PDB file of C-alpha atoms in Angstrom:
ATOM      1  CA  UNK A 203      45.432-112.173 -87.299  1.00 78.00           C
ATOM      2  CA  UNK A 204      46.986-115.334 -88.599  1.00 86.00           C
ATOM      3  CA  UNK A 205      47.733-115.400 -92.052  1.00 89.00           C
ATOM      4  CA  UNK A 206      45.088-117.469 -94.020  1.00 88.00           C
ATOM      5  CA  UNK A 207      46.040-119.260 -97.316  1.00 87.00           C
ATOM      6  CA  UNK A 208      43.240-118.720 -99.801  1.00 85.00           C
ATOM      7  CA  UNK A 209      42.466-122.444-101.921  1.00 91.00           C
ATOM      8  CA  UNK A 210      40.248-122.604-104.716  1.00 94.00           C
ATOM      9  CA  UNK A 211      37.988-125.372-104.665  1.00 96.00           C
ATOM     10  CA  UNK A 212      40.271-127.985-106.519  1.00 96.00           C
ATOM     11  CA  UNK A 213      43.286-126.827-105.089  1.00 91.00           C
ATOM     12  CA  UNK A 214      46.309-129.135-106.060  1.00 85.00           C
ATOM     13  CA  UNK A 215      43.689-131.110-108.401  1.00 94.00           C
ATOM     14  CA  UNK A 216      46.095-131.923-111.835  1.00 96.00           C
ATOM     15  CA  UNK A 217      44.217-131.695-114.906  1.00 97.00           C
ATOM     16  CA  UNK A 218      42.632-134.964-116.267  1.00 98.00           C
ATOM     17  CA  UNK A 219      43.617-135.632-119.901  1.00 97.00           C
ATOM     18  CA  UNK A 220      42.140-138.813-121.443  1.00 95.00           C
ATOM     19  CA  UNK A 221      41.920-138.860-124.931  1.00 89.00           C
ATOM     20  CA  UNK A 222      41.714-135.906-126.767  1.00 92.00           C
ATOM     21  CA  UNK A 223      39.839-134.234-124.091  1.00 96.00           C
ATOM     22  CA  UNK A 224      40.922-132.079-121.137  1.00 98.00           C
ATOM     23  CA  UNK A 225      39.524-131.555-117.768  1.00 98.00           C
ATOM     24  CA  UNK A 226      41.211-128.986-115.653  1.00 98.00           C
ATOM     25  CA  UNK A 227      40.181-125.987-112.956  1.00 98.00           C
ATOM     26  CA  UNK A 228      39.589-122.438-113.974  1.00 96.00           C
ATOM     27  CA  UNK A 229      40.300-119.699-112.065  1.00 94.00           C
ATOM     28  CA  UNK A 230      37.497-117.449-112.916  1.00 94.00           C
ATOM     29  CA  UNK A 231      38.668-114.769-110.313  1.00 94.00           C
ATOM     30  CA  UNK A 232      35.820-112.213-108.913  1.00 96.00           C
ATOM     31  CA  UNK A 233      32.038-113.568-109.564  1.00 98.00           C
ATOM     32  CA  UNK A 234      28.977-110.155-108.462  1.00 97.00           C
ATOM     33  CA  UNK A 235      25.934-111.958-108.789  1.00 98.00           C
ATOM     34  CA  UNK A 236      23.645-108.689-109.880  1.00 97.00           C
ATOM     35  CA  UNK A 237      19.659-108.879-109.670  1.00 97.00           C
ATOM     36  CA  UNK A 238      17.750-106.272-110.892  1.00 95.00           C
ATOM     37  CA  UNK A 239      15.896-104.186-108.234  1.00 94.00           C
ATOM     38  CA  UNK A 240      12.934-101.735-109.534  1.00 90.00           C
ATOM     39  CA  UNK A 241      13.471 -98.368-110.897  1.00 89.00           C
ATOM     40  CA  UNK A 242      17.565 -98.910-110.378  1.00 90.00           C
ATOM     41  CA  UNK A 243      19.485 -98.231-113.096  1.00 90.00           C
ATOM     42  CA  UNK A 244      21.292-101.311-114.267  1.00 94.00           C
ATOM     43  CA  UNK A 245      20.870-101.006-117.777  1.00 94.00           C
ATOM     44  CA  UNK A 246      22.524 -97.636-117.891  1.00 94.00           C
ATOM     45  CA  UNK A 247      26.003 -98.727-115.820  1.00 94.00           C
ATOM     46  CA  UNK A 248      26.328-101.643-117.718  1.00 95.00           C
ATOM     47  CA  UNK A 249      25.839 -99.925-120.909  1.00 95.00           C
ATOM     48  CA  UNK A 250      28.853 -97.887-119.619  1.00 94.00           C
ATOM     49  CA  UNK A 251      31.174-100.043-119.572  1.00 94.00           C
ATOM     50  CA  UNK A 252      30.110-102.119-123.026  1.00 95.00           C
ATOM     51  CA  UNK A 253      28.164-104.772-121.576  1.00 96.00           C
ATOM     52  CA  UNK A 254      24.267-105.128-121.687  1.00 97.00           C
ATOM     53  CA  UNK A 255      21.568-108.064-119.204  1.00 97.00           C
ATOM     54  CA  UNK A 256      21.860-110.644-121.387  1.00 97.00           C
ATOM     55  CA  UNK A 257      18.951-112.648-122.447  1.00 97.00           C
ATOM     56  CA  UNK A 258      18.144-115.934-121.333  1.00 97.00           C
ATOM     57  CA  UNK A 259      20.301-118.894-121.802  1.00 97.00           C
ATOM     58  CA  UNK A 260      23.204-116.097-123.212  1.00 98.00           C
ATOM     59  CA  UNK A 261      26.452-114.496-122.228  1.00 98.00           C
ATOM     60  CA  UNK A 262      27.718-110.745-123.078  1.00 97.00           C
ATOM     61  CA  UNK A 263      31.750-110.427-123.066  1.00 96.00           C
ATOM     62  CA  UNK A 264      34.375-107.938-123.625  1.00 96.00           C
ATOM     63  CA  UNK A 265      38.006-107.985-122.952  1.00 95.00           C
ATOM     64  CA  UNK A 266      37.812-106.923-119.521  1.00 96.00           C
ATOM     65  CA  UNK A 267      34.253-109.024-118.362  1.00 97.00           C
ATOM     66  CA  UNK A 268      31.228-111.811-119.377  1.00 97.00           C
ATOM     67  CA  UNK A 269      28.074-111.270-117.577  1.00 98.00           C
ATOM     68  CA  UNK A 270      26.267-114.955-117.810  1.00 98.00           C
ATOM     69  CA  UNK A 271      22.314-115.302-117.503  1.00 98.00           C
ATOM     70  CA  UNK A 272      21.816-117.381-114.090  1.00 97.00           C
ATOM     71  CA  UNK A 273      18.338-116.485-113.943  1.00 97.00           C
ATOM     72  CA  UNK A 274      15.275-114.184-113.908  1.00 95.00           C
ATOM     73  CA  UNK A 275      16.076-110.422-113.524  1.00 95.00           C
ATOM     74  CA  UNK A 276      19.197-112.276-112.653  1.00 97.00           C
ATOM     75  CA  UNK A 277      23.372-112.747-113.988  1.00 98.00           C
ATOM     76  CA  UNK A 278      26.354-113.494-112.925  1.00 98.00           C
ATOM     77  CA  UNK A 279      29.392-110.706-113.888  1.00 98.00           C
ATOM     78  CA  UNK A 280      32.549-112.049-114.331  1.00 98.00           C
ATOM     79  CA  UNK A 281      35.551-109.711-113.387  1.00 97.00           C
ATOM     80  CA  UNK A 282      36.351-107.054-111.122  1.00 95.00           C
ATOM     81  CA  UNK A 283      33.364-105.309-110.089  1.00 93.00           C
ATOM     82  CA  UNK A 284      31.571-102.198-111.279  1.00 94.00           C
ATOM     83  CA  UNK A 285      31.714 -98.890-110.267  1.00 93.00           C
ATOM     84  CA  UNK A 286      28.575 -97.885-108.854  1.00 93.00           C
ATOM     85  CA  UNK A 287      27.003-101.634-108.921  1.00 93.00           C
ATOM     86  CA  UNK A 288      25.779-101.634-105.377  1.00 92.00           C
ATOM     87  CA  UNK A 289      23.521 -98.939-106.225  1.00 93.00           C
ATOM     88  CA  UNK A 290      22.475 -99.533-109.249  1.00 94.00           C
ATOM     89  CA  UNK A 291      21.379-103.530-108.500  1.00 95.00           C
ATOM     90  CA  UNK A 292      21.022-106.194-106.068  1.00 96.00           C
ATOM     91  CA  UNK A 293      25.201-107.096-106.117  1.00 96.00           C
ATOM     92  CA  UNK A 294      26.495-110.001-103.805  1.00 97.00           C
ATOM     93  CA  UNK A 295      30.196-111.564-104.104  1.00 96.00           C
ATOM     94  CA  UNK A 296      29.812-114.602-105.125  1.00 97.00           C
ATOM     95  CA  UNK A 297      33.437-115.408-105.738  1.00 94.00           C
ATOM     96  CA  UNK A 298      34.153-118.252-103.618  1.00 94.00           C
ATOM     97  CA  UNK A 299      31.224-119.853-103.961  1.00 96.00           C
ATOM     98  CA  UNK A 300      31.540-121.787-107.004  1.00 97.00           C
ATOM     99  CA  UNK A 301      34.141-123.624-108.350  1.00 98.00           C
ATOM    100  CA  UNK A 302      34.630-123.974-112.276  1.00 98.00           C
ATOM    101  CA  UNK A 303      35.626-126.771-114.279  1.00 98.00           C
ATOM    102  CA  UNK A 304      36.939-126.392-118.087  1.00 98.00           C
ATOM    103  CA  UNK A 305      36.028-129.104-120.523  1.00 98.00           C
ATOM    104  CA  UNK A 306      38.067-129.007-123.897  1.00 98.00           C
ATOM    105  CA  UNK A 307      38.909-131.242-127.042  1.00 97.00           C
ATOM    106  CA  UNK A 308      36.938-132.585-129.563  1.00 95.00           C
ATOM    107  CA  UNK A 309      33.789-133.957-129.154  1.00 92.00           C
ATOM    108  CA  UNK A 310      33.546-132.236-125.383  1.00 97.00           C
ATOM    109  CA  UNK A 311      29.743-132.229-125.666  1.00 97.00           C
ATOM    110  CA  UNK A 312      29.390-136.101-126.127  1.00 96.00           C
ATOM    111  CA  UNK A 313      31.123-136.497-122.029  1.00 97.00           C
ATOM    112  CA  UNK A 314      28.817-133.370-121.208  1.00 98.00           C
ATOM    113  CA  UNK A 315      25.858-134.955-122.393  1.00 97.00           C
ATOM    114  CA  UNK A 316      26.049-138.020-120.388  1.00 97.00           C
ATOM    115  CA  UNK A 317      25.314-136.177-117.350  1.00 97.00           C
ATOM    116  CA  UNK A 318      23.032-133.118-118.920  1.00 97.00           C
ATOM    117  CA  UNK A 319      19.984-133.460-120.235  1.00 96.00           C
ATOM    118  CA  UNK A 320      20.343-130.986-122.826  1.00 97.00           C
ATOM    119  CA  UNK A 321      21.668-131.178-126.713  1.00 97.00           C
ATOM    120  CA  UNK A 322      24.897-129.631-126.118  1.00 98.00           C
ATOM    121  CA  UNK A 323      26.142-130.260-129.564  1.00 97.00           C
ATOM    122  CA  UNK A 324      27.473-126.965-131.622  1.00 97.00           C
ATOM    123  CA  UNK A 325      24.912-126.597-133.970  1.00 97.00           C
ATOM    124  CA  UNK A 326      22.423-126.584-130.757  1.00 97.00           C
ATOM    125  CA  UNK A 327      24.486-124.931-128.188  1.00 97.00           C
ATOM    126  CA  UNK A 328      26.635-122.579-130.083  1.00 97.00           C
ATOM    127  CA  UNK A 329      29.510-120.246-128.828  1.00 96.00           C
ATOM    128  CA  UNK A 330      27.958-117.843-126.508  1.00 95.00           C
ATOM    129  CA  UNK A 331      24.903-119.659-125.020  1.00 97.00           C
ATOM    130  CA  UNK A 332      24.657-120.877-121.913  1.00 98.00           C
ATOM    131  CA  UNK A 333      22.571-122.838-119.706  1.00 98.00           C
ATOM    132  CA  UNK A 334      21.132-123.493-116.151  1.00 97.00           C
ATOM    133  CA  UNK A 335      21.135-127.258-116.498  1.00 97.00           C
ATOM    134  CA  UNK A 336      21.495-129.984-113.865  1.00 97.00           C
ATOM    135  CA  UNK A 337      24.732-131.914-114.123  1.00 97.00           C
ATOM    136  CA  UNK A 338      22.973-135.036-112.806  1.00 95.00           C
ATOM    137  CA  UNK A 339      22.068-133.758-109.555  1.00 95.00           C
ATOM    138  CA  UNK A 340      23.773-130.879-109.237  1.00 97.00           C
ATOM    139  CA  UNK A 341      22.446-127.534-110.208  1.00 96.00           C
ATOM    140  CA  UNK A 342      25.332-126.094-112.422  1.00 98.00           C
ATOM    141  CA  UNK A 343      25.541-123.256-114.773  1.00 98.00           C
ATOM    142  CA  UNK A 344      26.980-124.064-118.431  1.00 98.00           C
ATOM    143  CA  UNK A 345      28.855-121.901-121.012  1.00 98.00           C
ATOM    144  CA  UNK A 346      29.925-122.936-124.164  1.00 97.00           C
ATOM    145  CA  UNK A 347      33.209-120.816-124.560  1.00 96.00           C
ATOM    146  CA  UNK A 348      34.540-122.298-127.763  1.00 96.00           C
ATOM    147  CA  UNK A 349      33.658-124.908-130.922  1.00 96.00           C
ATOM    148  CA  UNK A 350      34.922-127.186-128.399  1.00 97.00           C
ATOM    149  CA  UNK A 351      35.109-125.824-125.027  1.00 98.00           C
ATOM    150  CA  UNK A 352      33.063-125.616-122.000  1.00 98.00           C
ATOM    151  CA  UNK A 353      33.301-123.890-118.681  1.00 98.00           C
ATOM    152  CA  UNK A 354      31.288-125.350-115.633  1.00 98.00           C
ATOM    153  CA  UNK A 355      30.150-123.762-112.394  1.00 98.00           C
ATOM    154  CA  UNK A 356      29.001-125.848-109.828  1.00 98.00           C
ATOM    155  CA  UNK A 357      28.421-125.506-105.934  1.00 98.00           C
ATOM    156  CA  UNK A 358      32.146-125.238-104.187  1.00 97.00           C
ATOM    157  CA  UNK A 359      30.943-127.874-101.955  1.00 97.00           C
ATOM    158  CA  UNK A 360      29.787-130.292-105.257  1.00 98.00           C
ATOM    159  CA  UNK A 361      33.137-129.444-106.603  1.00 98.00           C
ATOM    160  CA  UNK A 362      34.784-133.230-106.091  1.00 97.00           C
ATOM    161  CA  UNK A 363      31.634-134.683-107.167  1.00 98.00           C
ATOM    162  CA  UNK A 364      31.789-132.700-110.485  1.00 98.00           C
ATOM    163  CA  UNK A 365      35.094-133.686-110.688  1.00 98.00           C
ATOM    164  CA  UNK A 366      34.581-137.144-110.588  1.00 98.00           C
ATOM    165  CA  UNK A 367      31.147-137.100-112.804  1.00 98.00           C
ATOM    166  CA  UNK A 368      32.781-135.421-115.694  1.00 98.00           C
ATOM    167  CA  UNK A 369      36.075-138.170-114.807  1.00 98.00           C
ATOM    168  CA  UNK A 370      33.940-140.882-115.259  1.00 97.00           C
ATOM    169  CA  UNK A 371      32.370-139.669-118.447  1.00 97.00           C
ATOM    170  CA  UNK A 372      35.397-138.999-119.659  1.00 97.00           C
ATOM    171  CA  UNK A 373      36.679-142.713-119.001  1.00 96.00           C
ATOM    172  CA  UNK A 374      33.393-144.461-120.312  1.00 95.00           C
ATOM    173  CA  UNK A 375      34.275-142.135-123.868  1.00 94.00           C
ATOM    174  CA  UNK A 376      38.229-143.165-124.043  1.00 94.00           C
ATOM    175  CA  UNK A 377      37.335-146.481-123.273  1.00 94.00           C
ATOM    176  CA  UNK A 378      34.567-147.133-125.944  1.00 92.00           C
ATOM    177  CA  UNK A 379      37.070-145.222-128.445  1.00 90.00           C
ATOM    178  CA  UNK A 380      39.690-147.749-127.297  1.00 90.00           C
ATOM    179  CA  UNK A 381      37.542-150.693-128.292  1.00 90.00           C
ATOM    180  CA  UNK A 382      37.112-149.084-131.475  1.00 78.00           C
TER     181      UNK A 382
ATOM    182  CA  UNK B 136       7.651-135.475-119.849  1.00 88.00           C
ATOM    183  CA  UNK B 137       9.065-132.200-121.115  1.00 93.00           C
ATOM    184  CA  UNK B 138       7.666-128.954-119.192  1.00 96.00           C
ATOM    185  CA  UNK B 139       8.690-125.311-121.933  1.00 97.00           C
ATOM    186  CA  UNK B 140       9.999-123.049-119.444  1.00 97.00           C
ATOM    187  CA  UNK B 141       9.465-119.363-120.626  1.00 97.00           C
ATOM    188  CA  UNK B 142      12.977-118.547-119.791  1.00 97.00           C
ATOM    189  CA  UNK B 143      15.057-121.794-120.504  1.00 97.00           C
ATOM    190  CA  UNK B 144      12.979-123.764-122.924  1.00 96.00           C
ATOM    191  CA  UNK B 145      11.481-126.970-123.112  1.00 96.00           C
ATOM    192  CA  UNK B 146      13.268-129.654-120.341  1.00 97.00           C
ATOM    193  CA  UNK B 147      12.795-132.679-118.841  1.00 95.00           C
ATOM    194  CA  UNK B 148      10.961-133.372-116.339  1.00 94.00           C
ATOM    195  CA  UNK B 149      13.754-134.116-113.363  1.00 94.00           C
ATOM    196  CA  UNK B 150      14.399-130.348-113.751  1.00 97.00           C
ATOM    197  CA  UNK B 151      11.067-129.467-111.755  1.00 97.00           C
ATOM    198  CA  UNK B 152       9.501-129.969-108.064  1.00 96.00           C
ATOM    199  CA  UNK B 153       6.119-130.266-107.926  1.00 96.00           C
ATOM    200  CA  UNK B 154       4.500-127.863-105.250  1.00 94.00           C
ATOM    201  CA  UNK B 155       0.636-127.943-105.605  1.00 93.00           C
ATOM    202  CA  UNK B 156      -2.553-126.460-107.003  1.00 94.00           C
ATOM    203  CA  UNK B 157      -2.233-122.747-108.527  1.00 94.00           C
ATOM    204  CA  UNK B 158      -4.706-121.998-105.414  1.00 94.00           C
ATOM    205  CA  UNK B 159      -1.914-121.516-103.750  1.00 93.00           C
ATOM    206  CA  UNK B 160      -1.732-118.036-105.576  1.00 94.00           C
ATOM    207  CA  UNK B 161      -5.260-116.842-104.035  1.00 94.00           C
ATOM    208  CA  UNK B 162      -4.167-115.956-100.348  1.00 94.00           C
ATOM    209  CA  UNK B 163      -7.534-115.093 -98.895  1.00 96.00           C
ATOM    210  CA  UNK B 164      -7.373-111.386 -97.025  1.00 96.00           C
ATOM    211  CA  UNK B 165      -6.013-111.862 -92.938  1.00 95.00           C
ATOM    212  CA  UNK B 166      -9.519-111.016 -91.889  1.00 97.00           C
ATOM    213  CA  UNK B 167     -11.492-113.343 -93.986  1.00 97.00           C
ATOM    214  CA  UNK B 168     -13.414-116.224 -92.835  1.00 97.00           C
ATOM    215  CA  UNK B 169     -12.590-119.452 -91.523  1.00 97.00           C
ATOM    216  CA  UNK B 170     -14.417-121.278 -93.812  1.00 97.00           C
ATOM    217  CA  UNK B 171     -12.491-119.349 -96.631  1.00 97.00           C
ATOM    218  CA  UNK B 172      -8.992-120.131 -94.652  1.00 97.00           C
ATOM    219  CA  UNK B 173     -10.374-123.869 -94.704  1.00 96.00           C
ATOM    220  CA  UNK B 174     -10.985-124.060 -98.177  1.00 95.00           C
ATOM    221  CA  UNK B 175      -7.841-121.776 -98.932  1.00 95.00           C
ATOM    222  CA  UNK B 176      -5.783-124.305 -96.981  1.00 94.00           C
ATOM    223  CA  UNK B 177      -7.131-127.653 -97.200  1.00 95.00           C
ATOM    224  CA  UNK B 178      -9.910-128.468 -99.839  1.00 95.00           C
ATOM    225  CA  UNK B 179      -9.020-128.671-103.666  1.00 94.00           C
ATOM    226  CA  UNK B 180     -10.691-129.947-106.784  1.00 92.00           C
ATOM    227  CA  UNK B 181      -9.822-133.210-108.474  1.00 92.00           C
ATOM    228  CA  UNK B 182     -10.922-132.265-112.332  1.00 93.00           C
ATOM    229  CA  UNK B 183     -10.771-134.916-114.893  1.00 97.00           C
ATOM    230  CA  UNK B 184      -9.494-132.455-117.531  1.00 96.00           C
ATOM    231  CA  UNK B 185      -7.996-128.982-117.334  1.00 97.00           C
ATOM    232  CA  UNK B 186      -5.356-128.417-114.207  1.00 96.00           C
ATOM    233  CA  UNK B 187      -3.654-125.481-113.117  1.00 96.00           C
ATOM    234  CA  UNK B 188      -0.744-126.270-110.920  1.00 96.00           C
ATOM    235  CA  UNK B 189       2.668-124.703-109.396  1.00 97.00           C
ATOM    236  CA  UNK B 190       5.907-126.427-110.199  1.00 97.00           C
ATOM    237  CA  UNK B 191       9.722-125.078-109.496  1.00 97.00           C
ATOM    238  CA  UNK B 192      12.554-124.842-111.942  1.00 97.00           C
ATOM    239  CA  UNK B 193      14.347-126.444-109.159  1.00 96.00           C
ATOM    240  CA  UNK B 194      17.727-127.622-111.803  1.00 96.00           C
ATOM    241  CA  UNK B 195      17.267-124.793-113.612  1.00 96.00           C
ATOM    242  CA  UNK B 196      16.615-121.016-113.561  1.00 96.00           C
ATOM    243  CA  UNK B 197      14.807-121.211-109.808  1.00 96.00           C
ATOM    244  CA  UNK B 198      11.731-120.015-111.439  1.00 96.00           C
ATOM    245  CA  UNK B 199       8.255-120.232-110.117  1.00 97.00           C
ATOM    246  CA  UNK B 200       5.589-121.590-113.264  1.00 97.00           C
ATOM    247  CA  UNK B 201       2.015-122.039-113.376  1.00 97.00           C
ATOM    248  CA  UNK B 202       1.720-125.264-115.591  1.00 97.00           C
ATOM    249  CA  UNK B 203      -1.746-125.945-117.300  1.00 97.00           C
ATOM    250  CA  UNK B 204      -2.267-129.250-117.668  1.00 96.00           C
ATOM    251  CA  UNK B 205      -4.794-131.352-118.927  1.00 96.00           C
ATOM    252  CA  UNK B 206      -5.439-134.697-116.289  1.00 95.00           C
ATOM    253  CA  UNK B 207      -6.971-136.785-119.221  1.00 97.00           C
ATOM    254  CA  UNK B 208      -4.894-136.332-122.084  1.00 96.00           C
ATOM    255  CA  UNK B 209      -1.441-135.256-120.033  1.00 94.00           C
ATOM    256  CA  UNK B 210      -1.568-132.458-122.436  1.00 95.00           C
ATOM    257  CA  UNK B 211       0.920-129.482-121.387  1.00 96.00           C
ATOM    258  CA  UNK B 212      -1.506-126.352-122.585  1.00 96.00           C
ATOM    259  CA  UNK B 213       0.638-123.259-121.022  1.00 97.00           C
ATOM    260  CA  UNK B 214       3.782-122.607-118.744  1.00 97.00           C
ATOM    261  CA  UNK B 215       3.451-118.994-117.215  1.00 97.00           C
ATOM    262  CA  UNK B 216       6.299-117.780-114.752  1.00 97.00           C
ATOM    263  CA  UNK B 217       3.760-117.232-111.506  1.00 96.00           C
ATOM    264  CA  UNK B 218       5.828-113.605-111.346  1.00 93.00           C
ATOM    265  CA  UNK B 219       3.835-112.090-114.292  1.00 92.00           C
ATOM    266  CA  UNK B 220       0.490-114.173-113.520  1.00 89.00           C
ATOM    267  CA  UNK B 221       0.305-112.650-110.161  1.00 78.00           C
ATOM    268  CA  UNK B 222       1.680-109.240-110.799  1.00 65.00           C
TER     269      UNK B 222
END
């Protein structure tokens, strides 16, 4: 077989910097989507290796993974996969399905929250929650990683239009600062 | 209009797809009667007041809701997820 060069989703994209704020690709590496199936035992693997389902609009993190709420009965595990996860919940590999996009500098949440209907600012959104929020059309998950960080996961197919969303946002914000 | 989604919290309304009247819920039995299929199918009440209807957390967590609604006042009176109403 040929040998096949693996791209992430804004391969060769530089990282936007306008302002004091930062847009750039992550690289968030294996993604298990795991859905809770009846009388499996999720709770107990997890609990196994330090992590427990988190609760709605949350993330759970330790060194090695963060497993993000995405939905009912439903998250999204974040590093290399379980032990035992296959038979314990509904697992699929969802690792090149997404493509993630970190937001960072001061005042993040104001370029965020032209496109997301949400209040995204700290006191509302702290460290650790997350969301399932559309980022104008698209259906994107949200996690606020830091006083003034984001990561966001969007369709790999919506990952230009992100791109250029959060851009433009970006460029409306530098622009009214430059005005003053 | 804001629609409280029991897992995400109140959001706007662009987050949701309408999908129709909770009778959507009541599938009649495979053996019942055509008139039941017909009414099951194609006939619904228009009440000038209370409302029970489907919607779709389409933006959001892809959850199912049964929205109570009131047609008069636009009150919002409960948001169930359709998962525990029809378990």
């Amino acid at each position: 077989m040929a040998s096949l060069i693996a791209r992430s989703p804004l391969a060769g994209q530089a990282p936007l910097v306008l302002g004091r704020l930062r847009l750039a690709e992550g690289r968030p590496g294996p993604i298990t989507s795991l859905a809770r199936l009846k009388d499996r035992p999720l709770d107990a693997l997890l609990e196994a290796a330090g992590l427990s389902f988190p609760a709605p609009n949350s993330m759970v993190s330790t060194e090695t993974h963060r497993l993000v709420w995405t939905g009912r009965d439903q998250a999204f595990l974040f590093g290399p996969p379980l032990e035992g996860l296959g038979a314990a919940c509904a697992a699929t590999d969802q690792s090149d399905g997404w493509a993630s996009l970190l937001l960072e500098g001061p005042g993040a949440e104001e370029a965020l929250m032209r496109l997301v209907p949400l209040d995204l600012r700290l006191t509302a959104f702290p460290q650790g929650r997350t969301a399932r929020a559309p980022l104008n059309h698209m259906q994107a998950i949200l996690m606020r990683t830091g006083p003034e960080a984001f990561t966001v996961l969007v369709f790999r197919s919506m990952a230009q239009s992100a791109w250029h969303e959060i851009g433009t946002a970006m460029r409306s914000l530098a622009a009214r600062a430059a005005i003053g | 209009m804001r629609i409280t989604c029991p897992l995400c919290g109140t959001r706007d309304r662009r987050e949701f797809y309408y999908y129709g009247a909770e009778d959507y819920l009541h599938r009649p039995a495979p053996d019942a009667a055509p008139e039941t299929w017909d009414d099951y199918l194609h006939l619904r009440d228009n009440p000038a007041g209370e409302t029970r209807d489907l919607w779709y957390h389409e933006l959001g967590c892809a959850s199912w809701l049964v929205v109570t609604r009131n047609t008069v006042t636009h009150e919002i009176s409960a948001v169930e997820l359709v998962a525990e109403v029809s378990a």
